[in-house]
Coordinates of C-alpha atoms in Angstrom, one line a residue:
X18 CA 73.5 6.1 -28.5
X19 CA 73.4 7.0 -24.9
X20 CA 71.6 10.9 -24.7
X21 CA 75.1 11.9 -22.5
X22 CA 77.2 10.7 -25.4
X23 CA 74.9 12.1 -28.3
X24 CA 74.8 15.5 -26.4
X25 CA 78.6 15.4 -26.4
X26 CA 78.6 15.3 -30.1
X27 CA 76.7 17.4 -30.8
X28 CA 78.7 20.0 -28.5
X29 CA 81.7 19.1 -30.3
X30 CA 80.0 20.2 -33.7
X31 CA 79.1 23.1 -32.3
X32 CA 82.3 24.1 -31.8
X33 CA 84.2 22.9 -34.9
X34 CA 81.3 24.9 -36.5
X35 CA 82.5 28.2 -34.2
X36 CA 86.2 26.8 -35.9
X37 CA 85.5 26.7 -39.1
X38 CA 83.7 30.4 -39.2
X39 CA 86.8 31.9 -37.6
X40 CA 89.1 29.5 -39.9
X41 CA 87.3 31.0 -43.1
X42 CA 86.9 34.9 -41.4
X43 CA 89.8 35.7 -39.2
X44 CA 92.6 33.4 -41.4
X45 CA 94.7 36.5 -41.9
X46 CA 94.5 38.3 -38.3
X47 CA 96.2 35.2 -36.4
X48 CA 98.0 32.7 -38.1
X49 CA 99.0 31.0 -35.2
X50 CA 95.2 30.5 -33.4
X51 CA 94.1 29.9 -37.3
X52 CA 96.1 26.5 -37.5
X53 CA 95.8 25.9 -34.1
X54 CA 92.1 25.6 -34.7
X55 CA 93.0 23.7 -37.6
X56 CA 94.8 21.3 -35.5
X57 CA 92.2 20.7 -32.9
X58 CA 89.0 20.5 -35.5
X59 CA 91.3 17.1 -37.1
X60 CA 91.6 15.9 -33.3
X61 CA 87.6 16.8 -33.1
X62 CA 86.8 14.7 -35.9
X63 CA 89.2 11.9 -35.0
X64 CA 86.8 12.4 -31.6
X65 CA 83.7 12.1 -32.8
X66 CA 84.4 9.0 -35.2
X67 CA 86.0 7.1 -32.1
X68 CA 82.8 7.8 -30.4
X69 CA 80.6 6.9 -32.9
X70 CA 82.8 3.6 -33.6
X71 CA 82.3 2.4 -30.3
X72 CA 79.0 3.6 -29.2
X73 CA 76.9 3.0 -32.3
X74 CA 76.6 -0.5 -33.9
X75 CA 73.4 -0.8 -34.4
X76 CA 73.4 0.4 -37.6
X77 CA 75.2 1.4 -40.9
X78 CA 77.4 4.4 -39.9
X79 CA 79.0 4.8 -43.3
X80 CA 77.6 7.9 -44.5
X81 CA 78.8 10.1 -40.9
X82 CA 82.5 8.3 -41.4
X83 CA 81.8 9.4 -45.5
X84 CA 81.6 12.8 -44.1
X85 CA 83.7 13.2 -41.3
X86 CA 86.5 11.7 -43.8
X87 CA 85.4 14.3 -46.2
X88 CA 85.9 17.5 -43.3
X89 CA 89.3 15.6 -42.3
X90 CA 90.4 16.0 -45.8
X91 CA 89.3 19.7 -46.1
X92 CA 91.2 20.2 -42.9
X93 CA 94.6 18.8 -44.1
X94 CA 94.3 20.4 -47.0
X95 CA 93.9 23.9 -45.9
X96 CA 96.8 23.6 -43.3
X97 CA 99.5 22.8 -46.5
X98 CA 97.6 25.3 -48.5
X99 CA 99.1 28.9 -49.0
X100 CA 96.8 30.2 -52.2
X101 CA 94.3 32.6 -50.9
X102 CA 92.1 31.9 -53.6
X103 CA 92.1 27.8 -52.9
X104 CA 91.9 28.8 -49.0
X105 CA 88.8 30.9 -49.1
X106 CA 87.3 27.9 -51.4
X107 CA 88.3 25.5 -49.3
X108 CA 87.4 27.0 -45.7
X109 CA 84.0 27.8 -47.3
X110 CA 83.7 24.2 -48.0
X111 CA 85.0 23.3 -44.5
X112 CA 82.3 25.0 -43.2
X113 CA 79.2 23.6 -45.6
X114 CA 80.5 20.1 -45.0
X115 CA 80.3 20.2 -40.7
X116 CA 76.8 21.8 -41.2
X117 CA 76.3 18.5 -43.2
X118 CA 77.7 16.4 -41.0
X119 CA 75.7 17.8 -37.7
X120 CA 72.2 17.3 -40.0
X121 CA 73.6 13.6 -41.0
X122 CA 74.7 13.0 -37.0
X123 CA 70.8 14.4 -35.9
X124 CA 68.9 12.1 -38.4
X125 CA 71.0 9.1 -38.4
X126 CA 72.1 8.7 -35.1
X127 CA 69.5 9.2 -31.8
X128 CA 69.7 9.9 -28.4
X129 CA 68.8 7.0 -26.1
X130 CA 67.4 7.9 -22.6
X131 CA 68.6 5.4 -19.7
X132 CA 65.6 5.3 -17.3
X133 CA 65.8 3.4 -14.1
X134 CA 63.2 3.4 -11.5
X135 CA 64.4 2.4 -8.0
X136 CA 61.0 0.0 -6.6
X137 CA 61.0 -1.2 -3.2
X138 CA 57.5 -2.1 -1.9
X139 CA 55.1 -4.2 -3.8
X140 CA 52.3 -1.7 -2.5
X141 CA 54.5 1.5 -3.6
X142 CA 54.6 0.4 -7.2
X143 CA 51.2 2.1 -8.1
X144 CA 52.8 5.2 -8.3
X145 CA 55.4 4.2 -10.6
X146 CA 53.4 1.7 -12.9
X147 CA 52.3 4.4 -15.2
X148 CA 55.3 6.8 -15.3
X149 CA 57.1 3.4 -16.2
X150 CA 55.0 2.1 -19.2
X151 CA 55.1 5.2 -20.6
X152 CA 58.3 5.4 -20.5
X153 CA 58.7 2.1 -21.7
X154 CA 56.9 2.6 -25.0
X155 CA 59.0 5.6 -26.0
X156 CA 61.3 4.6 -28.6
X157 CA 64.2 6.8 -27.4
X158 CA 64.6 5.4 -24.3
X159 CA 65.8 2.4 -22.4
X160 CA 64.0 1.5 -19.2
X161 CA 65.4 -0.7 -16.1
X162 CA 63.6 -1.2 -12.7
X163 CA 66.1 -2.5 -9.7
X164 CA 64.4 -3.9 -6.8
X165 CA 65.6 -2.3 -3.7
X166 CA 65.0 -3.6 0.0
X167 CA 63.4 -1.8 3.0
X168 CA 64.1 -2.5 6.4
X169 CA 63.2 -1.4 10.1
X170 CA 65.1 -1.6 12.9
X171 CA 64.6 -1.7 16.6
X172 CA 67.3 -2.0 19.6
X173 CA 65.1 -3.9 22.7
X174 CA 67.3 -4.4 25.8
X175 CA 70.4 -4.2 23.5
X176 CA 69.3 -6.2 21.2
X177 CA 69.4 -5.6 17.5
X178 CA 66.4 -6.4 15.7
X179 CA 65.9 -5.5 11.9
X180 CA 63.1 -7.0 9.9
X181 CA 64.2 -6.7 6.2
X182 CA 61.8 -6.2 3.6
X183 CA 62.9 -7.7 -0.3
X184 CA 60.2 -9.4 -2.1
X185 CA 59.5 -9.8 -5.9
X186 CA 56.4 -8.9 -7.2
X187 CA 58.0 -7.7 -10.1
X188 CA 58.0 -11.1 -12.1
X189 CA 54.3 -11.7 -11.4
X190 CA 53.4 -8.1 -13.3
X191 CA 56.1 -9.3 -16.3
X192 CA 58.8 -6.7 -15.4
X193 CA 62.1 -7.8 -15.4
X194 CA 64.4 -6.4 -13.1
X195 CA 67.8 -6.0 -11.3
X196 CA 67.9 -6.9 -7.9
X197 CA 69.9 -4.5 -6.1
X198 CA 73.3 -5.8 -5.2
X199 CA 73.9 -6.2 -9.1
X200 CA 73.1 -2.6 -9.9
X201 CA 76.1 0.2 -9.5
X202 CA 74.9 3.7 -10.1
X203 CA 78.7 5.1 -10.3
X204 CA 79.1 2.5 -13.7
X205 CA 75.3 2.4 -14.8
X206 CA 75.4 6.6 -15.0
X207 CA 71.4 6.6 -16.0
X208 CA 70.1 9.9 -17.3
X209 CA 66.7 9.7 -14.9
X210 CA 66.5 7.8 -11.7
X211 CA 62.6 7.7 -10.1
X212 CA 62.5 6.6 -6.2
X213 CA 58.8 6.7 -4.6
X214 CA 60.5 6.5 -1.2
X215 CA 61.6 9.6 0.9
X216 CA 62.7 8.1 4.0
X217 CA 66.3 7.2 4.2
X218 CA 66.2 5.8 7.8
X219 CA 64.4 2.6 5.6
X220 CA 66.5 2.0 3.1
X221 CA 70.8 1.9 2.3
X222 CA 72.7 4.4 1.5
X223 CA 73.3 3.8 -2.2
X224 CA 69.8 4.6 -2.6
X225 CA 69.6 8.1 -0.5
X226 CA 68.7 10.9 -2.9
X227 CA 71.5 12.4 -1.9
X228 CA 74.1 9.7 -3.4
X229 CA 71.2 9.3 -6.3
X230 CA 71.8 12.9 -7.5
X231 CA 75.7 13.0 -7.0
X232 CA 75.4 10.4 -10.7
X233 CA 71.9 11.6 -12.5
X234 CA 68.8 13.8 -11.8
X235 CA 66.1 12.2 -9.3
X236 CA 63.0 12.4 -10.2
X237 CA 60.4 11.8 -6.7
X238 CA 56.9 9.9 -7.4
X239 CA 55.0 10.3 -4.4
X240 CA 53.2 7.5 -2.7
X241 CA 50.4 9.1 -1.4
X242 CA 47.9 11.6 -1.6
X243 CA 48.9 14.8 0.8
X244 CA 45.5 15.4 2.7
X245 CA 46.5 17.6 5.1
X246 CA 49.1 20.7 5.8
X247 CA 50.3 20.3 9.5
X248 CA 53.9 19.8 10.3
X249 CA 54.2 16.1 9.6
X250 CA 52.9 16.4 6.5
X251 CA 55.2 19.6 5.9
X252 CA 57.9 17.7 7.2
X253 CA 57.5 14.7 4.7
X254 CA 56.6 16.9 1.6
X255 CA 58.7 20.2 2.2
X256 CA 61.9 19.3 4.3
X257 CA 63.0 15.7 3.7
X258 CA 66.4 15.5 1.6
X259 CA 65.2 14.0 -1.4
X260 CA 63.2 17.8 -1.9
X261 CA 66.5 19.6 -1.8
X262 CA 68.5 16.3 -4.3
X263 CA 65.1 15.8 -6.5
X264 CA 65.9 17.8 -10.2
X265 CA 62.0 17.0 -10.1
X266 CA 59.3 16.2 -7.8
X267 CA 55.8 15.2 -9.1
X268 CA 53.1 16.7 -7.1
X269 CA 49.0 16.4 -7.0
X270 CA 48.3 20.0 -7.2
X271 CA 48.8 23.7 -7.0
X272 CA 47.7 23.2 -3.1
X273 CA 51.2 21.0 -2.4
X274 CA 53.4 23.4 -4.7
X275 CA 52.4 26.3 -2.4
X276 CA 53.7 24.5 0.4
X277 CA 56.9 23.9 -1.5
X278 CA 57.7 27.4 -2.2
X279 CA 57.1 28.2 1.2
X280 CA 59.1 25.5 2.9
X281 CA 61.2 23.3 0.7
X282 CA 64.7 24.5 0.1
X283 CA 64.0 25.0 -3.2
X284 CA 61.0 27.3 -3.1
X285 CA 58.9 25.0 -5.5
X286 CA 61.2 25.2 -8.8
X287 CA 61.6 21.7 -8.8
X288 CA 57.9 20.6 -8.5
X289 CA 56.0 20.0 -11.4
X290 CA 52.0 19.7 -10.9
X291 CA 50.7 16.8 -13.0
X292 CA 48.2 15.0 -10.4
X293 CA 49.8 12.1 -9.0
X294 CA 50.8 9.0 -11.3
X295 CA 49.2 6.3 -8.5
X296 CA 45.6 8.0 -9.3
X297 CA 46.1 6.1 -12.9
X298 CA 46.1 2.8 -11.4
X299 CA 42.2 2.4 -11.4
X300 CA 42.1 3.0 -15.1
X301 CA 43.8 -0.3 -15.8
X302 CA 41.2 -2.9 -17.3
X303 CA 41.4 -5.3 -14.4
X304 CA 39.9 -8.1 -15.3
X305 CA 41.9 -10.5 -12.9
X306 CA 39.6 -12.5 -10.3
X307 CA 40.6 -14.7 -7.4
X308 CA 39.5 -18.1 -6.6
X309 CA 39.6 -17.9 -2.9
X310 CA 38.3 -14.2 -3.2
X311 CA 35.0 -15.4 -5.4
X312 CA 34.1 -18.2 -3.1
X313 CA 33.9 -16.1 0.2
X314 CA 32.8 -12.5 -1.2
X315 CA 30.2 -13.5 -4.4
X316 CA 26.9 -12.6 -4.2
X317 CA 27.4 -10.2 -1.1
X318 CA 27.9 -6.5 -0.4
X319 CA 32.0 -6.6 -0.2
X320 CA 33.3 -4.1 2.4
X321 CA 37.2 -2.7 1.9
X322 CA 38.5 -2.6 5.3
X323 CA 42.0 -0.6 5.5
X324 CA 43.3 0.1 8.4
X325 CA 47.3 1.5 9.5
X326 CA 49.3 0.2 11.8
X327 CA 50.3 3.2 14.3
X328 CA 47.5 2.7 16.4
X329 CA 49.6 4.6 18.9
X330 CA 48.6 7.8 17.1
X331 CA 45.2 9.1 15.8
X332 CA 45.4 7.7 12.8
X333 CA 44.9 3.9 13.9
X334 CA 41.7 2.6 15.3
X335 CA 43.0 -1.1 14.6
X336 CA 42.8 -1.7 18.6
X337 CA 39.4 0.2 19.2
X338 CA 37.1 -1.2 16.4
X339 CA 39.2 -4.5 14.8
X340 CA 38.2 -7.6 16.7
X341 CA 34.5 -5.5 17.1
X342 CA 34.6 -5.3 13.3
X343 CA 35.8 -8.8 12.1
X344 CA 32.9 -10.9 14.4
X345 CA 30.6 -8.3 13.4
X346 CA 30.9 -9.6 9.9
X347 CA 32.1 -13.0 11.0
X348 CA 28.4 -13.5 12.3
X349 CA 26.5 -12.3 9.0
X350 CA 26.4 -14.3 6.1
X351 CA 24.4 -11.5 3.8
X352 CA 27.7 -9.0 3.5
X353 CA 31.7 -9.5 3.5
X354 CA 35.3 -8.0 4.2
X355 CA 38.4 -7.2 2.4
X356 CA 40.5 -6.2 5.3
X357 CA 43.9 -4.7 3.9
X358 CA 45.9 -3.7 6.5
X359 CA 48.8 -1.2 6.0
X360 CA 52.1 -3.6 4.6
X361 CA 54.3 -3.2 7.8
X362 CA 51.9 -3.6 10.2
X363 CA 53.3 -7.2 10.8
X364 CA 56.8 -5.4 11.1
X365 CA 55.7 -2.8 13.4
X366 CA 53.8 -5.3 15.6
X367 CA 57.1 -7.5 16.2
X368 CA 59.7 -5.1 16.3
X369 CA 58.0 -2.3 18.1
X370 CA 54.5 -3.2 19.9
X371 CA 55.2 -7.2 20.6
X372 CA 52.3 -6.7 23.5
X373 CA 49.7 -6.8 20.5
X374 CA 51.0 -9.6 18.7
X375 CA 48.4 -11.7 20.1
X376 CA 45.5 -9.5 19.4
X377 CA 46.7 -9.6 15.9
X378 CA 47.0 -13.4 15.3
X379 CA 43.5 -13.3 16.7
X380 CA 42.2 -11.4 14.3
X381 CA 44.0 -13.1 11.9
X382 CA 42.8 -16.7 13.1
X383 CA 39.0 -15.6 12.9
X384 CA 39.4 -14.6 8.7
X385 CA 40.8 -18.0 8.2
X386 CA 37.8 -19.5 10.3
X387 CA 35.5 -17.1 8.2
X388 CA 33.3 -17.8 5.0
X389 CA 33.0 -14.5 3.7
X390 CA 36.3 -12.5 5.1
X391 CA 39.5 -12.3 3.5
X392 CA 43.0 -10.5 3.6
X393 CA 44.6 -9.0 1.5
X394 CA 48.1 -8.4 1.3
X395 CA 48.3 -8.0 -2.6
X396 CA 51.0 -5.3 -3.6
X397 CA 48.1 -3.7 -5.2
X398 CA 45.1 -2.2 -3.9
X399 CA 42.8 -2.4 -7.0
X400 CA 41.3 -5.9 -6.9
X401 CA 40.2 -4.8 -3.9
X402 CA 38.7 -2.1 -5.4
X403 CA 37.1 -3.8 -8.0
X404 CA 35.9 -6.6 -6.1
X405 CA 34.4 -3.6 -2.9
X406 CA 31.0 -2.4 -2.6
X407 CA 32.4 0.8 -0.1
X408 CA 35.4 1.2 2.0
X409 CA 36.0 1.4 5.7
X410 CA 39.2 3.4 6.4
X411 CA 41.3 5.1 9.1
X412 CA 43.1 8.1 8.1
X413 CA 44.9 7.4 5.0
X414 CA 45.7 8.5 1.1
X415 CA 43.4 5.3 0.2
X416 CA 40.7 7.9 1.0
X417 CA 41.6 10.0 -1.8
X418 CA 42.1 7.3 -4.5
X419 CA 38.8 4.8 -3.5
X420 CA 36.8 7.9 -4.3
X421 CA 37.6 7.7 -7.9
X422 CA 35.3 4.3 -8.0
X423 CA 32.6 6.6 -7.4
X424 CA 31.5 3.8 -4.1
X425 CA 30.5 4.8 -1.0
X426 CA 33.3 5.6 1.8
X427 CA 33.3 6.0 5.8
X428 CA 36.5 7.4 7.4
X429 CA 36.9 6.1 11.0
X430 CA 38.1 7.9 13.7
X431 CA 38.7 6.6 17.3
X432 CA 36.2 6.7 20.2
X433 CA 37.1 10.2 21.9
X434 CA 39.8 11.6 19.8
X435 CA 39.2 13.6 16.5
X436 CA 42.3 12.8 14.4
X437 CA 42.6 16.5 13.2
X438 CA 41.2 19.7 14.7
X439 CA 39.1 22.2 13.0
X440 CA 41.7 24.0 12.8
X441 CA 43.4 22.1 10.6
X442 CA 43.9 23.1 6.9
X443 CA 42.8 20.2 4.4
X444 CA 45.4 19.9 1.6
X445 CA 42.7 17.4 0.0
X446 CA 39.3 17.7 1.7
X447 CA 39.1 14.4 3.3
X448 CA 36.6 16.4 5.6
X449 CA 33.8 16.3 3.6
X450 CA 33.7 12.4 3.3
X451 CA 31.4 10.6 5.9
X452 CA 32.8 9.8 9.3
X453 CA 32.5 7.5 11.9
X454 CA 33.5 7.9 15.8
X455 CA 31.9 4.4 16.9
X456 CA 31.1 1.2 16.4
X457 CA 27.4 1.9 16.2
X458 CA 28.1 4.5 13.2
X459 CA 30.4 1.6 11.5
X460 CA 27.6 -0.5 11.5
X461 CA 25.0 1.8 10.5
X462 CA 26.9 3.1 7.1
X463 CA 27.1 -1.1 6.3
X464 CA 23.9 -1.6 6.8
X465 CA 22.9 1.7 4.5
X466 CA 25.2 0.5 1.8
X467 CA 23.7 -3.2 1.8
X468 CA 20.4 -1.6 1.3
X469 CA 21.9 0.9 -1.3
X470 CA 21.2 4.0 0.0
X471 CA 24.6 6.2 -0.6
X472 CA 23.7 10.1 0.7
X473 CA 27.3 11.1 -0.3
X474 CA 27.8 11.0 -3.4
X475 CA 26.7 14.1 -5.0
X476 CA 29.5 15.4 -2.0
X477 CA 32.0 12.7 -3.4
X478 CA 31.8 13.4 -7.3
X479 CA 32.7 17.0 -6.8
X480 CA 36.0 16.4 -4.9
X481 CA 36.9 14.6 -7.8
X482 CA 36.1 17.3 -10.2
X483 CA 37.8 20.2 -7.9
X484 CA 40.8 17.9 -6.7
X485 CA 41.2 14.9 -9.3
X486 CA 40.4 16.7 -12.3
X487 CA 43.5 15.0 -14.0
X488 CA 42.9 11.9 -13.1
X489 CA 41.6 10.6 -16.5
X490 CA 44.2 7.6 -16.3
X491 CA 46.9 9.0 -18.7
X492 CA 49.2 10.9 -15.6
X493 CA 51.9 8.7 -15.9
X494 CA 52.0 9.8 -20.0
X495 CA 51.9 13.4 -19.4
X496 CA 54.9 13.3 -16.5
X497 CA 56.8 11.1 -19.1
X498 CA 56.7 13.6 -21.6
X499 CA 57.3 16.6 -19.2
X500 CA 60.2 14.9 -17.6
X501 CA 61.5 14.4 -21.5
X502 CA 60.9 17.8 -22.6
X503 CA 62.8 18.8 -19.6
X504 CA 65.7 16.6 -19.6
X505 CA 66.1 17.8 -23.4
X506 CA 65.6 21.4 -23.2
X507 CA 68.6 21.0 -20.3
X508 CA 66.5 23.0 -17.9
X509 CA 68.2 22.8 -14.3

């Protein structure tokens, strides 16, 4: 039975239980509330049985009609009865009998959870898979994924331009789901809706946290790793509506809850600190190989490349080092490249910077050319995990979550510009990880790792231990059970 229903129930017995105690102690003080009461506990009953008829056919529900007919027949009794003697019998029976009933409703008939997870992005879904399959194997709950779409939009000399983002990768990972036209919140009334996206301006309205919490409490999944606390990042965690809608946000440490409590509208009370669900993903036996993959990168040092696409900002050094990069291992046949470039860089390119479209198809041209390079626009990023010797990245969460495969990592910064000043407070110390500001120093950390000399490590493993200390692949378990213990103690 679904959990809103069951709770309903089981606040009705609650109160024909409150009934029946002032029916048997306050019979001769009022006459008039005492078959009153008597009047509304038969319409209770009449209730719960209607309820039960047409909400519960899975199984046998004989013995809760066996009893509720037995309270129903106390009930008409004791409003024709006038002997005090038969009345005090009878209203102590009334009682004993809706005690029976509320154990018989709790062990024959459970509460069923309706979980729905709101995916968009193939790449997003790490940070769900493990929150979902736990939820999936709970017994008390029904899960459903809808597939929602992304989009951006641009307006170039007042033109429209929208690139719209709606691709299954759900089928290929055996998860059914419902696409997103077919799914009505208002009708569907889940009891736990989980969204991984917190930016509105990309998606429709339906899916807004703020029309998501007007039906059922919103539980946020973040997508990335926070790495550090300036006022983007503030922005993003602390300010955006879905931390004011969210009945729960799931956050990777105490670090990010301090920030909420001094800048979300909610002070923190909704943040639960679990790690983040998205580190679990590299726990998964992944034994999955790649034809095209094993011909180019087997029997070489494999290099992850990741790179974003604002290459406007600080954070993308796609335009200083990427054609550099690509002929560097273009013209060496002892190592290879996994470049995974950030999912909308394609998007971004057409809609917004068109004047580097051609730079990008070059790039693009030259891996197809290649015998050892290859891109990867998986929705996952751990094949390319497995199948990586160390990873080249700009600025990014991938940071955090390669440095649980223990491998070598170089974070690459652009030519004259530091991404982030001393001054800058590290949320997760992405500082400490070996850097690169050129070319040369990109090069240098290959040709260490080819040779197998890795100076970092020692550094490496104890981030993990100070800020992944959870990550022991069962993160998407614990917020499961959390979220449960939550929704079912009815805390706010």
């Amino acid at each position: 039975m679904r959990y809103a229903l069951h709770k309903y129930i089981q606040e009705m017995l609650v109160t024909l239980l409150e009934a029946a105690d002032y029916i048997h102690n306050e019979k001769n003080n009022d006459e008039v509330i005492y078959n009153q009461l008597l009047l509304n506990s038969k319409e209770f009953l009449q209730g719960i049985k209607k309820v039960i008829s047409e909400n519960h056919k899975d199984t046998n529900n004989q013995k809760i009609f066996g009893q509720i007919k037995l309270c129903e027949k106390k009930v008409v009794e004791l409003l024709i009865q006038n002997k005090e003697d038969r009345i005090l019998e009878l209203t102590t029976d009334l009682r004993e009998d809706i005690k029976d009933l509320t154990v018989i409703f709790e062990k024959e008939i459970s509460a069923i959870y309706h979980i729905v997870f709101f995916a968009e992005l193939g790449q997003k879904w790490d940070s769900m898979q493990s929150v979902y399959e736990a939820f999936s194997q709970r017994s008390d709950c029904e899960v459903s994924v809808v597939l929602t779409p992304i989009f951006r939009t641009v307006e170039t000399n007042g033109k429209i331009e929208t690139d719209f983002i709606y691709e299954d990768y759900l089928t290929s990972l055996g998860i059914n789901f419902i696409p997103y036209n077919k799914y009505d919140i208002t009708k569907h009334l889940p009891d736990l809706v989980l969204i991984s996206n917190p930016y509105e301006s990309v998606t429709l309205p339906q899916f807004w946290p703020e029309n998501i919490a007007k039906y059922t409490k919103l539980v946020y999944l973040p997508y990335y790793t926070t790495l550090i606390s300036d006022d983007a990042s503030i922005q993003v965690n602390c300010q955006f509506p879905v931390t004011k809608y969210a009945w729960r946000i799931i956050a990777q440490s105490e670090k990010v809850k301090e920030l909420h409590k001094e800048f979300s509208p909610k002070k923190g009370s909704n943040v639960l600190v679990t790690g983040l669900p998205k580190w679990d993903e590299g726990f998964l036996s992944t034994t999955h190989r790649n034809i095209e993959w094993d011909s180019k990168l087997k029997g070489k040092k494999v290099f992850l490349w990741n790179t974003h696409y604002n290459i406007t900002s600080n954070n993308g050094t796609l335009l200083e080092y990427g054609t550099s990069l690509i002929e560097h291992f273009f013209d060496r046949d002892d190592i290879s490249l996994i470049w995974r470039p950030h999912p909308m860089t394609d998007t971004i390119f057409k809609l917004y910077q068109p004047q580097y479209l051609n730079k990008w198809e070059y790039m693009k041209e030259i891996i197809n050319k290649s015998s050892n390079i290859v891109l990867d626009n998986n929705a996952s990023s751990y094949m390319s995990f497995n199948y990586s010797d160390a990873l080249i990245s700009d600025y990014s969460s991938l940071l955090a979550q390669y440095l649980l495969t223990e491998k070598p990592i170089i974070w690459v910064k652009k030519n004259k510009e530091e991404i982030v000043s001393d001054e800058t407070q590290y949320i997760f110390p992405i500082n400490h990880l070996e850097q690169a500001t050129s070319l040369r120093e990109i090069q240098d950390f290959i040709d260490r790792v080819k040779s197998g000399v890795d100076t970092t490590k020692n550094k490496r493993l104890q981030i993990i231990q100070e800020e992944m200390s959870g990550a022991d692949g069962r993160i998407g378990e614990r917020v499961s059970e959390l979220l449960m213990k939550n929704l079912q103690l009815g805390l706010p």
